[in-house]
Tab-separated table of C-alpha atoms and ligand atoms in Angstrom:
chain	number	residue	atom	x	y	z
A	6	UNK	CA	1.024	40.930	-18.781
A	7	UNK	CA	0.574	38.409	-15.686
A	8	UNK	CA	3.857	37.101	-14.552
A	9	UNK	CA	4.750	34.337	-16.550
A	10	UNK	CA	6.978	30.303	-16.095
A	11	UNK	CA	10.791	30.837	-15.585
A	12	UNK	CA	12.670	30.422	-18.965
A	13	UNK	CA	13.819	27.033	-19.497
A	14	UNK	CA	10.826	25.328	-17.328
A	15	UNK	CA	7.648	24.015	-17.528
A	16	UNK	CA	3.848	23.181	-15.969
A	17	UNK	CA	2.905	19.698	-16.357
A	18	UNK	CA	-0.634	19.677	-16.637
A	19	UNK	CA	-3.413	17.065	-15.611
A	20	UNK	CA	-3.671	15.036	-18.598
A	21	UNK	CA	-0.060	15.496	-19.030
A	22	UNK	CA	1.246	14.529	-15.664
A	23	UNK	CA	-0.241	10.979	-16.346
A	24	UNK	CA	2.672	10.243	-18.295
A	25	UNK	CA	5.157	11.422	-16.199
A	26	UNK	CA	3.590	9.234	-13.385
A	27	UNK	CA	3.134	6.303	-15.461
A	28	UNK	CA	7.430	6.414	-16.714
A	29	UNK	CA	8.088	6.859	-12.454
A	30	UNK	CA	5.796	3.895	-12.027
A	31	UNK	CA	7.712	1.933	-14.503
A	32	UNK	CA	11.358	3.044	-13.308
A	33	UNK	CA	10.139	2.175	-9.562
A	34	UNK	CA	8.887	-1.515	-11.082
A	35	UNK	CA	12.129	-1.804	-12.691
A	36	UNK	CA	14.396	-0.751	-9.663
A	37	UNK	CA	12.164	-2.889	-7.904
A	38	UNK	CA	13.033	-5.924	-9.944
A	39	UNK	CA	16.606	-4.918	-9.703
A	40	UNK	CA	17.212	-4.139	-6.029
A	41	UNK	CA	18.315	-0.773	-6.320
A	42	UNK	CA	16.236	1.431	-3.437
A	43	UNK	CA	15.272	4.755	-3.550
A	44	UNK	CA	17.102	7.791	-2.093
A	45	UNK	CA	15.950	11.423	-1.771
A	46	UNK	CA	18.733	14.260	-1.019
A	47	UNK	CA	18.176	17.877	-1.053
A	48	UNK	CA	17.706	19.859	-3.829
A	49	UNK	CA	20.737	22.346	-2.859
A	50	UNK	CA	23.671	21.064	-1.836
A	51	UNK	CA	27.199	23.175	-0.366
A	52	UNK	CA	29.061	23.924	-3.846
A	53	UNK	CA	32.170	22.842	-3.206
A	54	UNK	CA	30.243	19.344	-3.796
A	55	UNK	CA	29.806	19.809	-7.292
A	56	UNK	CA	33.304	21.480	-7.648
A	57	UNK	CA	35.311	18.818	-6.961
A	58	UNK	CA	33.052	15.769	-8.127
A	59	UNK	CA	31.375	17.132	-10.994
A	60	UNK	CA	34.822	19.146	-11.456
A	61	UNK	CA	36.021	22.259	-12.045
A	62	UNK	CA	37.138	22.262	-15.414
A	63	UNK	CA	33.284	21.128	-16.768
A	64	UNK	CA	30.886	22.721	-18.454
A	65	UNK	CA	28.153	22.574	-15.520
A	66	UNK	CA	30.964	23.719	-12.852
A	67	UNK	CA	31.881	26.779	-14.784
A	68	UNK	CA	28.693	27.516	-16.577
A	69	UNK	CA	25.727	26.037	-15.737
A	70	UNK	CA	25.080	25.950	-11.739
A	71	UNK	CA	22.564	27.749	-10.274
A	72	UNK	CA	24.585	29.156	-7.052
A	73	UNK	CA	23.349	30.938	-4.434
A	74	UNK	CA	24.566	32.434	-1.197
A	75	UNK	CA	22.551	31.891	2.265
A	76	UNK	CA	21.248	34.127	4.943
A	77	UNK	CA	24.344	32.928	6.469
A	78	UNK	CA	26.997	33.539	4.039
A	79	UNK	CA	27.052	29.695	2.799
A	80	UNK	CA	27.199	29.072	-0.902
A	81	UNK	CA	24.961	26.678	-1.804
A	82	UNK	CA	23.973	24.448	-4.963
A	83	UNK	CA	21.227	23.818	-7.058
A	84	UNK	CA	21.332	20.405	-7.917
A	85	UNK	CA	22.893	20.123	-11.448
A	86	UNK	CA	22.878	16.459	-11.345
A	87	UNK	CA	21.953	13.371	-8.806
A	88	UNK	CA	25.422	11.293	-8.298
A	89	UNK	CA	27.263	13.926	-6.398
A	90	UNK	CA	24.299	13.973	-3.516
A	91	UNK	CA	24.085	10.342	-3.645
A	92	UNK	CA	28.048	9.684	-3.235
A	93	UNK	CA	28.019	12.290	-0.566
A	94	UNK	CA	25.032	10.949	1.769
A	95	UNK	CA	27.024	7.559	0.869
A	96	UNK	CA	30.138	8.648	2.824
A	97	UNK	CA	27.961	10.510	5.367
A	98	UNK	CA	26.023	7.739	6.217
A	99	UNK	CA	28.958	5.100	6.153
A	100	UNK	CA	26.390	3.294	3.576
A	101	UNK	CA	30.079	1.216	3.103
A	102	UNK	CA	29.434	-0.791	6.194
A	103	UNK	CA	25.956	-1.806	5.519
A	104	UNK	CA	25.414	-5.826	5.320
A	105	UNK	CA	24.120	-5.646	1.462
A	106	UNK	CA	27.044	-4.529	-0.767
A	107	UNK	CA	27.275	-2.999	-3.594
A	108	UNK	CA	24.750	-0.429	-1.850
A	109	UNK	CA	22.383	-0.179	-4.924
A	110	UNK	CA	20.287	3.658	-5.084
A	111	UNK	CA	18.116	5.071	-7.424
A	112	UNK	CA	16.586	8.683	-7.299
A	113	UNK	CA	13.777	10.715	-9.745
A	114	UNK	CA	14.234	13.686	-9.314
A	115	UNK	CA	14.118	17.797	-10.892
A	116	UNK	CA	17.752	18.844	-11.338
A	117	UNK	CA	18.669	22.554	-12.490
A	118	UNK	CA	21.322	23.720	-15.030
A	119	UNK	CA	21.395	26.943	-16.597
A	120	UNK	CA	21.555	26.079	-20.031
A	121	UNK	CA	20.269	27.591	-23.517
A	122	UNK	CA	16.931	26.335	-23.192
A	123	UNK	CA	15.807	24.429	-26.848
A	124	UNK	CA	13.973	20.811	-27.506
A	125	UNK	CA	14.994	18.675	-24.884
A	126	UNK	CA	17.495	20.983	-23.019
A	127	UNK	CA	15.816	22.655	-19.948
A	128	UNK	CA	16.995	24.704	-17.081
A	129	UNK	CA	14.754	22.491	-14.486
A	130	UNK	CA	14.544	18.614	-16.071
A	131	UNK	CA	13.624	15.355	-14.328
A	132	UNK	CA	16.299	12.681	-14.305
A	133	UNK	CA	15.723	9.097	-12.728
A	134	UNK	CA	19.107	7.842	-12.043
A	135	UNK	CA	20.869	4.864	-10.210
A	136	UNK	CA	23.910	4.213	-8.418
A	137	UNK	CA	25.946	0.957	-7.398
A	138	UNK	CA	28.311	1.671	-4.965
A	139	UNK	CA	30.980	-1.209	-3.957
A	140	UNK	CA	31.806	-2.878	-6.487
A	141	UNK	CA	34.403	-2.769	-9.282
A	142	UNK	CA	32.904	-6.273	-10.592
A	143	UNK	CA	32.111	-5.271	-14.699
A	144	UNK	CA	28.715	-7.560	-14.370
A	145	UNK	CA	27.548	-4.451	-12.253
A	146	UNK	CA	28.456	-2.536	-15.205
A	147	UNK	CA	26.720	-4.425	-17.547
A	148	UNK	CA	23.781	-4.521	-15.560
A	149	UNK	CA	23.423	-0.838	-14.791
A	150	UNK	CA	23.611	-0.778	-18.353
A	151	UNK	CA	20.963	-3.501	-19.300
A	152	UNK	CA	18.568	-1.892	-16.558
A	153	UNK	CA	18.261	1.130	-18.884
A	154	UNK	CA	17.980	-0.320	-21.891
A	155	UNK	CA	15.382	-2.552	-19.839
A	156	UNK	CA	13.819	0.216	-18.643
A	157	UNK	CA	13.391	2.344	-22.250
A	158	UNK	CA	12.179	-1.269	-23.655
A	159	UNK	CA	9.349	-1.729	-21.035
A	160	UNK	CA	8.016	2.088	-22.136
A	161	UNK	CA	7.823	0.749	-25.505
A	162	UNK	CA	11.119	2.511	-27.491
A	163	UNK	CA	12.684	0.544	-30.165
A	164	UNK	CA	15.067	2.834	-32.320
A	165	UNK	CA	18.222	3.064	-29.499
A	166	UNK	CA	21.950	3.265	-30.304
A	167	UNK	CA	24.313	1.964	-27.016
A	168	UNK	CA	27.637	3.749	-27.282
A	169	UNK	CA	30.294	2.355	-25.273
A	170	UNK	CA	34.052	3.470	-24.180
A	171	UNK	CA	36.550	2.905	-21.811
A	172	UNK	CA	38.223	6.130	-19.863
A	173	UNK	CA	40.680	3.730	-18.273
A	174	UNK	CA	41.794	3.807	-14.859
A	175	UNK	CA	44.383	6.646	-13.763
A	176	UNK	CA	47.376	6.095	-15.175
A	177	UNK	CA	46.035	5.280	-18.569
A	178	UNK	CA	44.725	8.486	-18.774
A	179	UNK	CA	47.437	10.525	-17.505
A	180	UNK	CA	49.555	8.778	-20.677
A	181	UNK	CA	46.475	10.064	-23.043
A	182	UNK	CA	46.513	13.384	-21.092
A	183	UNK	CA	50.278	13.919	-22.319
A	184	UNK	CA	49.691	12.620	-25.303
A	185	UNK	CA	46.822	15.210	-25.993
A	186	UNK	CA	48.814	18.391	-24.968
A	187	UNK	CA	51.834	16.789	-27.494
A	188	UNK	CA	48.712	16.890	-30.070
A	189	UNK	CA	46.758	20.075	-29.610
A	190	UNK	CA	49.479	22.050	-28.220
A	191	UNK	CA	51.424	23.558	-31.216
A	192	UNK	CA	47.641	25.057	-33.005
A	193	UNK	CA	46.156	25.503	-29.941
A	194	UNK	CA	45.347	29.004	-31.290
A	195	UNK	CA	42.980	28.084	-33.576
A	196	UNK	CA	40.776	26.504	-30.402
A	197	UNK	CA	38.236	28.298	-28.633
A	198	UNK	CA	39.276	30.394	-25.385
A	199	UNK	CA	37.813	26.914	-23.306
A	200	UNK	CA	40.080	24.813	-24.852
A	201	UNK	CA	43.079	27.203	-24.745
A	202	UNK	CA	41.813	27.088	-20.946
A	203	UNK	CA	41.269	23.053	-20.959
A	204	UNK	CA	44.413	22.587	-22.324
A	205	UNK	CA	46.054	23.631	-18.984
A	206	UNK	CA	43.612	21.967	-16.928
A	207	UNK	CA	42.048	19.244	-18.164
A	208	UNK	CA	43.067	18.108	-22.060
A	209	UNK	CA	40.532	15.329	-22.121
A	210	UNK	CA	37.615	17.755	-21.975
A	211	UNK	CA	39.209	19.609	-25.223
A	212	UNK	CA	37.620	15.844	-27.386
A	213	UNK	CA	34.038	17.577	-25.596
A	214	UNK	CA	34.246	20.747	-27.212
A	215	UNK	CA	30.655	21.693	-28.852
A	216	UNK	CA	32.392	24.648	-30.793
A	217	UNK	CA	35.843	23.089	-31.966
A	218	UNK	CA	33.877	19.830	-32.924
A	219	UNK	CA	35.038	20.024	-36.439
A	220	UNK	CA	38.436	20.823	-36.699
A	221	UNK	CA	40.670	18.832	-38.382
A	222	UNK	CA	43.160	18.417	-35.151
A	223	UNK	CA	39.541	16.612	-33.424
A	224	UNK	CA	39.504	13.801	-36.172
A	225	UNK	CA	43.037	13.059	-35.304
A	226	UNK	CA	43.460	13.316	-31.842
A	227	UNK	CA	44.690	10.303	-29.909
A	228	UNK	CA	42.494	7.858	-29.055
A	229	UNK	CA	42.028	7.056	-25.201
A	230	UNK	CA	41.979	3.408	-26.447
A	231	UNK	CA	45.376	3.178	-27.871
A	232	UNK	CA	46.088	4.804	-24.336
A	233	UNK	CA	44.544	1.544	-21.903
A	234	UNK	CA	46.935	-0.363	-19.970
A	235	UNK	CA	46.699	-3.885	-19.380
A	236	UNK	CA	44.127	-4.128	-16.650
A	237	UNK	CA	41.859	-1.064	-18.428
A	238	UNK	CA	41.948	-2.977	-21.084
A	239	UNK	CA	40.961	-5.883	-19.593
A	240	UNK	CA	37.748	-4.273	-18.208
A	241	UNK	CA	36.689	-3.223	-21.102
A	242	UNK	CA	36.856	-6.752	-22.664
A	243	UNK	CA	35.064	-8.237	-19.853
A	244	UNK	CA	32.183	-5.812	-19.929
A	245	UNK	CA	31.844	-5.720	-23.338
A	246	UNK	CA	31.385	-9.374	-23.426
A	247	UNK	CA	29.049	-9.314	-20.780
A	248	UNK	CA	26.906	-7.158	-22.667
A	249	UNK	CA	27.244	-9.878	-25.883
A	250	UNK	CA	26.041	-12.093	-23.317
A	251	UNK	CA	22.974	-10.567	-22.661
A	252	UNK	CA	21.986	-9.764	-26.136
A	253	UNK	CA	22.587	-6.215	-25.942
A	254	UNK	CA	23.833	-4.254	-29.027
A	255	UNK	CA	26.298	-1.854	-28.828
A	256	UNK	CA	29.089	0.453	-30.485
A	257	UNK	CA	32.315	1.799	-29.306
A	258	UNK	CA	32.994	5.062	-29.464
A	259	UNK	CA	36.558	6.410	-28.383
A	260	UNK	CA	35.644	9.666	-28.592
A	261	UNK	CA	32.632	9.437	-25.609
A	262	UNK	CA	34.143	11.425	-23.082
A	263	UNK	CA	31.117	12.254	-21.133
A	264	UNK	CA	30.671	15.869	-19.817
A	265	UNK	CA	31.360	15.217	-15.994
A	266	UNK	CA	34.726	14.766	-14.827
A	267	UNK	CA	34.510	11.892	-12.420
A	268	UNK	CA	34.535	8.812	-14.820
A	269	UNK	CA	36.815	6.492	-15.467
A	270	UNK	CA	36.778	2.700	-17.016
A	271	UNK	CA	33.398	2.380	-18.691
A	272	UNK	CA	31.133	4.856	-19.951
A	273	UNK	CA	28.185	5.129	-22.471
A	274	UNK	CA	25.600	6.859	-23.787
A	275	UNK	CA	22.320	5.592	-24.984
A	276	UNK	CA	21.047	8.019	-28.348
A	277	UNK	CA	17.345	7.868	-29.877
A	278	UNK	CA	17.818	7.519	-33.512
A	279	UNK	CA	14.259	8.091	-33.886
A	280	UNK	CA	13.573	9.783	-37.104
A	281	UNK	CA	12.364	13.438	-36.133
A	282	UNK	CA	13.809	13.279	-32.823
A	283	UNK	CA	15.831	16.717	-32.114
A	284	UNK	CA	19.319	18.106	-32.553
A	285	UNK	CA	20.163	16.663	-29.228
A	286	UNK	CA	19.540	13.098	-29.315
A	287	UNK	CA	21.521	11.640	-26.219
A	288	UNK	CA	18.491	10.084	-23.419
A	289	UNK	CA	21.198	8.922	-21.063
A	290	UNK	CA	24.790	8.629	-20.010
A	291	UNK	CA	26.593	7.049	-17.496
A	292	UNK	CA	29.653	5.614	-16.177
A	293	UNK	CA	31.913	4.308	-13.261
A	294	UNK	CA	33.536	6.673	-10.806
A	295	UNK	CA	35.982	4.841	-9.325
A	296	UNK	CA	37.809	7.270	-6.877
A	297	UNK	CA	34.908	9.410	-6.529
A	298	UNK	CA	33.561	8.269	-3.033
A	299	UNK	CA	37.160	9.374	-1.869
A	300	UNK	CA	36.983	12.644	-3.021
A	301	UNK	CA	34.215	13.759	-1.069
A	302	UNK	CA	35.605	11.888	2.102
A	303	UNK	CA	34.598	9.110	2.103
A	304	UNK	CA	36.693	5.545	1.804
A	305	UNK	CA	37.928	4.465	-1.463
A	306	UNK	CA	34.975	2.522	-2.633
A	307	UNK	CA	34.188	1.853	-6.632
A	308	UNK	CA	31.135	2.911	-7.969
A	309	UNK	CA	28.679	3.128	-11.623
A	310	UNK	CA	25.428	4.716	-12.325
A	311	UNK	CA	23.438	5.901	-15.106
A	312	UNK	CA	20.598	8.991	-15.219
A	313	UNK	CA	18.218	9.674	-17.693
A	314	UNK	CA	15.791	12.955	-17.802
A	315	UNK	CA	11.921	12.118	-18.577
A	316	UNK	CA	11.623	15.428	-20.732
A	317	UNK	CA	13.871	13.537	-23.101
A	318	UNK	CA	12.364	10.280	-22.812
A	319	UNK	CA	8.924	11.892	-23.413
A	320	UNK	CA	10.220	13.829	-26.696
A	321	UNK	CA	11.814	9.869	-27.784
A	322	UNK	CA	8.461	8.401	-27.410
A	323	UNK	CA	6.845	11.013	-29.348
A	324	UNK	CA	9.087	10.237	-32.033
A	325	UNK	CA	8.425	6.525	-31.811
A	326	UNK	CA	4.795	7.586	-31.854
A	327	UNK	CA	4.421	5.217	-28.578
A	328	UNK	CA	1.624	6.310	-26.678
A	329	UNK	CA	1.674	5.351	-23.130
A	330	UNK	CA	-1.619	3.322	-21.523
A	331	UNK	CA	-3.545	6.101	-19.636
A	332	UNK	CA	-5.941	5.346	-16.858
A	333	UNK	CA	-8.554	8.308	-17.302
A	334	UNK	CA	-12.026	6.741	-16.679
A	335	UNK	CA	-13.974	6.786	-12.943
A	336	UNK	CA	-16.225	4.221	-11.627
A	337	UNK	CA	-19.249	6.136	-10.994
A	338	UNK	CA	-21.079	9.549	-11.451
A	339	UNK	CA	-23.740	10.194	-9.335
A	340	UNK	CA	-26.386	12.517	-10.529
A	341	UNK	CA	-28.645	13.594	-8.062
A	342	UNK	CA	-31.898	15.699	-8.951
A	343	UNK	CA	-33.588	17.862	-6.555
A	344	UNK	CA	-32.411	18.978	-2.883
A	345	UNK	CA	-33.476	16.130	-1.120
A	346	UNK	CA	-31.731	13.588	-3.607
A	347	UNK	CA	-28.787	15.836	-3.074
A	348	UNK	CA	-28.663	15.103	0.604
A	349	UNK	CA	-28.279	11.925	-0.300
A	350	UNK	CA	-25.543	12.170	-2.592
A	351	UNK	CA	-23.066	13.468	-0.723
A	352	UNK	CA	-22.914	11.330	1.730
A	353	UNK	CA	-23.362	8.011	-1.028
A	354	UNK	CA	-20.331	9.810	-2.471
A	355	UNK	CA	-17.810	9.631	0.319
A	356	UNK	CA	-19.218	5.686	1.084
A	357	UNK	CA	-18.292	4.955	-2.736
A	358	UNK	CA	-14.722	6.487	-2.108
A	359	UNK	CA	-14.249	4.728	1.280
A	360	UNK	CA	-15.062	1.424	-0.311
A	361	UNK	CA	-12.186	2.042	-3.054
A	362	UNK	CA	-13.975	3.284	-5.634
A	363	UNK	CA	-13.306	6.031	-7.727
A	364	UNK	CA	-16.415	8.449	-7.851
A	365	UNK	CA	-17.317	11.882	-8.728
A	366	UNK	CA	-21.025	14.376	-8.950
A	367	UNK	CA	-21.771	17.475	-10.180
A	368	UNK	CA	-21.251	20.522	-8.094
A	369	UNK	CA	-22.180	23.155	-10.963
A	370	UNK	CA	-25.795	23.077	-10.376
A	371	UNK	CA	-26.625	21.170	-13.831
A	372	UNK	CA	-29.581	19.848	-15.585
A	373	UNK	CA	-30.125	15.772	-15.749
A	374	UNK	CA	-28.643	15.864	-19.603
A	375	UNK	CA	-25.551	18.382	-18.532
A	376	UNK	CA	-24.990	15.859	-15.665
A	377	UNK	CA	-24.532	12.707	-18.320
A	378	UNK	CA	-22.415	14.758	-20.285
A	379	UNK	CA	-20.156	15.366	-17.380
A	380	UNK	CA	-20.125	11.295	-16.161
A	381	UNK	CA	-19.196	10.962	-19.599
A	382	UNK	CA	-16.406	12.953	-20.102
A	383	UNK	CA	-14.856	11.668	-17.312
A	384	UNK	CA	-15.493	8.273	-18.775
A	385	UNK	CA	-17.331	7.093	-16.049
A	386	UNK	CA	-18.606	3.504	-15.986
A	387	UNK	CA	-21.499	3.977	-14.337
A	388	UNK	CA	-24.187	6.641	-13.582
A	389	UNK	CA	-25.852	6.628	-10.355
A	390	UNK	CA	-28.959	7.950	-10.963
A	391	UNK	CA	-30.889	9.535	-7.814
A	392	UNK	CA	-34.369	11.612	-8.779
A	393	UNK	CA	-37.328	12.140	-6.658
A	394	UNK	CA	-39.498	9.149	-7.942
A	395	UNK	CA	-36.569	6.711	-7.438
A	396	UNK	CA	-36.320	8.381	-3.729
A	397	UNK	CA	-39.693	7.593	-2.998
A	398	UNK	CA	-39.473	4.006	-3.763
A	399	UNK	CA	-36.031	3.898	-1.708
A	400	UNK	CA	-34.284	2.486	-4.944
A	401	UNK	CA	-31.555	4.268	-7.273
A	402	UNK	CA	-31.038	3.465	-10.844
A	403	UNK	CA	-27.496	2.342	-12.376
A	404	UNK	CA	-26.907	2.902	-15.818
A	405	UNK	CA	-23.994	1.204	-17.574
A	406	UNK	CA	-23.013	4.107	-20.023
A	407	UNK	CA	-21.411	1.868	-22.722
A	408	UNK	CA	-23.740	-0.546	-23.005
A	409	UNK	CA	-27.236	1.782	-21.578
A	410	UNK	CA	-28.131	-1.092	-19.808
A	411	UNK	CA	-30.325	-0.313	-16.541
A	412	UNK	CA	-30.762	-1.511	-13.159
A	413	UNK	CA	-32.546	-0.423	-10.093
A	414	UNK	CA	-30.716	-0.622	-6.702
A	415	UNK	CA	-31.728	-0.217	-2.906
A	416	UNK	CA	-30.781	2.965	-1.602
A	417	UNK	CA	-30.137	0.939	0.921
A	418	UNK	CA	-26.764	-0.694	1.775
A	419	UNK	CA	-26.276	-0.060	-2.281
A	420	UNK	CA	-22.589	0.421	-1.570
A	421	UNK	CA	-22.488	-3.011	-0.127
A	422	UNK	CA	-24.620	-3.732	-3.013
A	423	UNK	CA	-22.042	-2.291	-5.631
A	424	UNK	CA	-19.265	-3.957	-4.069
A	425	UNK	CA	-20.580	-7.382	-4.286
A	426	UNK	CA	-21.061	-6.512	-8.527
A	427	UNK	CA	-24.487	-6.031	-8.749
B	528	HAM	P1	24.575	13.798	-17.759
B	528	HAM	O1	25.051	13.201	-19.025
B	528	HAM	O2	25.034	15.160	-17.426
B	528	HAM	O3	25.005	12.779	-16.612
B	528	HAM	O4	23.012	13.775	-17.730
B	528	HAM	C1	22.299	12.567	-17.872
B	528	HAM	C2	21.059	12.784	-18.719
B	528	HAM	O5	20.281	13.846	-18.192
B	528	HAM	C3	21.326	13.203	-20.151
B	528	HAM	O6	21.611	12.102	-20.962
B	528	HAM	C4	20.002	13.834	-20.530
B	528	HAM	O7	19.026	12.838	-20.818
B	528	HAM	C5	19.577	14.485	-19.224
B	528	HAM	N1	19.841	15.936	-19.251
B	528	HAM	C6	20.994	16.558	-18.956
B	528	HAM	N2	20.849	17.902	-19.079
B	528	HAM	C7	19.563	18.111	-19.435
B	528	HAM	C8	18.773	19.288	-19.711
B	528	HAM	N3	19.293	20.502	-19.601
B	528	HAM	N4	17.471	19.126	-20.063
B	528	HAM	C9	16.936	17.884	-20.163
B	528	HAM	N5	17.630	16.760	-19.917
B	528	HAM	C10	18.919	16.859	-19.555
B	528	HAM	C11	24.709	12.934	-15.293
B	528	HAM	O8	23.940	13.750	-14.856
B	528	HAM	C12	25.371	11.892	-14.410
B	528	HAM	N6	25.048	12.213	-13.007
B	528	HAM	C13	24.931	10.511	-14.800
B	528	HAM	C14	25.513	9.445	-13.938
B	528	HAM	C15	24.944	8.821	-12.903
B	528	HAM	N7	26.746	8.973	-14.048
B	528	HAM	C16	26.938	8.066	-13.108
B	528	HAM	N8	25.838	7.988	-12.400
């Protein structure tokens, strides 16, 4: 057997990579619209990065990264996710003095988690993803928010659940935090040897737990909201009326906790309730990460972003049965006959490209018939017809292949010809 695709990853194909470029196309138009600029940081970064942003206590930190050491003894990171990289070269860059604040970033971008591969879970996915940095304002929270439901709109998805929740700011959640080892605490034992673990380290990520999910002590555990002081609380009213405001539906849900460890204040989730869609139904999360930009060295400097992985979006649209608009046809197909015509057609070709149009021949040595099959799998508009009799008279014939209407052209200056719509 040949050697065969890493587990967990995939070849996009031609006629499959149209759709990935059209949902980049439509995320650049959107970031466009909303003045967030594009950023590209390395795939690796040092892993200590992820370790204390991402955190250690996570899922990703302890399970999931791909980590490597150098030719020079330097552990380094696979990317497991984009806001790390971004709040790092943030810092680095002193992006905090810059005249335009809240710096606004987006990325697209593969990142790489070792994960039990299934539908919509991969170990190298796609995630377009956007960061405001500089503002603790809770408009820029609703629109970071409204930008991706924007964004899933524009591609044509309807059936999307918004799930909302407040983590608080610090001291609300070190009041839940107590409050959760009072609750779990005295059965602990019946938890999974993670939460035993989380319960030490970080009780919060217990509420996460894909294996304890349905015990009892889960349904009852203290609610983060109950847990909000004043100015948390606050927040949360003011986004959540922002995103009235703007029409945009929504549900709380105290139990979001989100599976990265730098959030605080908002955070959401936006689910595909698609019918058919998989076990796994989240398309994108997001939050604010207040205190973030300080922990990787940077100045203390509020910040919110979402991401969103295309494999996901691509399995939601399915569902939706949207089909995105594909440009597949070509302007013209020239089909030369004989050696001398053939001379003639190569050059012809290139002039038809430099001009700006999109133009293709055969190069597999066909007969005239073969040749019109080819212009018209390719969809081509036109055929450009070049035989020995037209040569003579200097003159090529164009063939409209929807309609089979003819025309003759000069060889001559035709591309001039062709551009001025004959
Ligand atoms: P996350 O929830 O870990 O957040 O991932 C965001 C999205 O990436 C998920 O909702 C899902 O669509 C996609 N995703 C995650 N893992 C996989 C996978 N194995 N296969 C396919 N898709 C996947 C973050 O990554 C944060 N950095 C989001 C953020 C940005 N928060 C603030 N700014």
């Amino acid at each position: 057997m040949g050697i065969q695709i890493p587990r967990g990853t995939q070849d996009i194909l031609p006629g499959e990579v149209e759709k990935w470029q059209y949902i980049e196309k439509t995320a650049r138009d959107i970031c466009q619209k909303y003045q967030y600029k594009e950023i590209r940081t390395p795939i690796f970064e040092q892993t200590e990065l992820f370790q204390r942003s991402v955190g250690d206590s996570t899922d990703i930190v302890q399970k999931e990264m791909y980590t490597f050491t150098d030719r020079g003894g330097r552990s380094l990171t696979l990317r497991p996710e984009g806001t790390a990289a971004v709040v790092r070269s943030y810092a680095e860059n002193k992006m905090y003095g810059q005249t335009i604040q809240p710096v606004k970033l987006y990325y697209i971008g593969p990142m790489f988690r070792y994960e039990r591969p299934q539908a919509g879970r991969y170990r190298q996915f796609v995630q377009f993803g956007i960061e405001a940095i500089g503002s603790d304002d809770p408009a820029i929270d609703a629109e970071v928010i409204s930008l991706a439901m924007e964004f899933y709109r524009n591609l044509g998805l309807r059936e999307l659940r918004l799930v909302i929740n407040s983590l608080g700011d610090r001291s609300s959640r070190s009041a839940l935090r107590e409050a959760l080892v009072a609750h779990f605490q005295p059965n602990i034992g019946e938890f999974c040897e993670d939460c035993q673990q989380r319960l030490k380290t970080n009780p919060l990520r217990i509420l996460d737990c894909k294996k304890d999910r349905g015990h009892k002590l889960m349904q009852t555990a203290p609610s983060i909201l109950d847990y909000l002081n004043e100015a948390s609380s606050e927040y949360f009213e003011k986004v959540k009326k922002l995103l009235k405001g703007m029409g945009i539906d929504f549900v709380v849900d105290p139990n979001l906790v989100r599976g990265l460890d730098y959030y605080n204040h908002t955070a959401f989730e936006i689910m595909s309730e698609a019918e058919g869609f998989g076990a796994i139904t989240t398309l994108c999360g997001g939050g604010r990460y207040d205190g973030l930009v300080e922990e990787v060295g940077g100045p203390d400097k509020p910040g919110i972003g979402f991401a969103l992985s295309v494999e996901r979006l691509l399995s939601a649209l399915d569902a939706e049965g949207v089909a995105l608009p594909q440009e597949e046809s070509i302007d013209y197909f020239i089909i030369a006959l004989g050696e001398e015509a053939e001379e003639y057609a190569v050059p012809l070709l290139q002039q038809l490209r430099r001009a700006g149009f999109s133009a293709e021949k055969d190069y597999m040595g066909r007969k005239l018939k073969a040749q019109f099959k080819a212009a018209e799998r390719l969809h081509a508009k036109y055929a450009v017809i070049i035989g020995e009799d037209e040569l003579k008279e200097g003159k090529a014939l164009l063939k409209h292949l929807e309609t089979g209407e003819q025309t003759s052209v000069e060889l001559e200056n035709m591309v001039e010809q062709l551009k001025s719509g004959i």
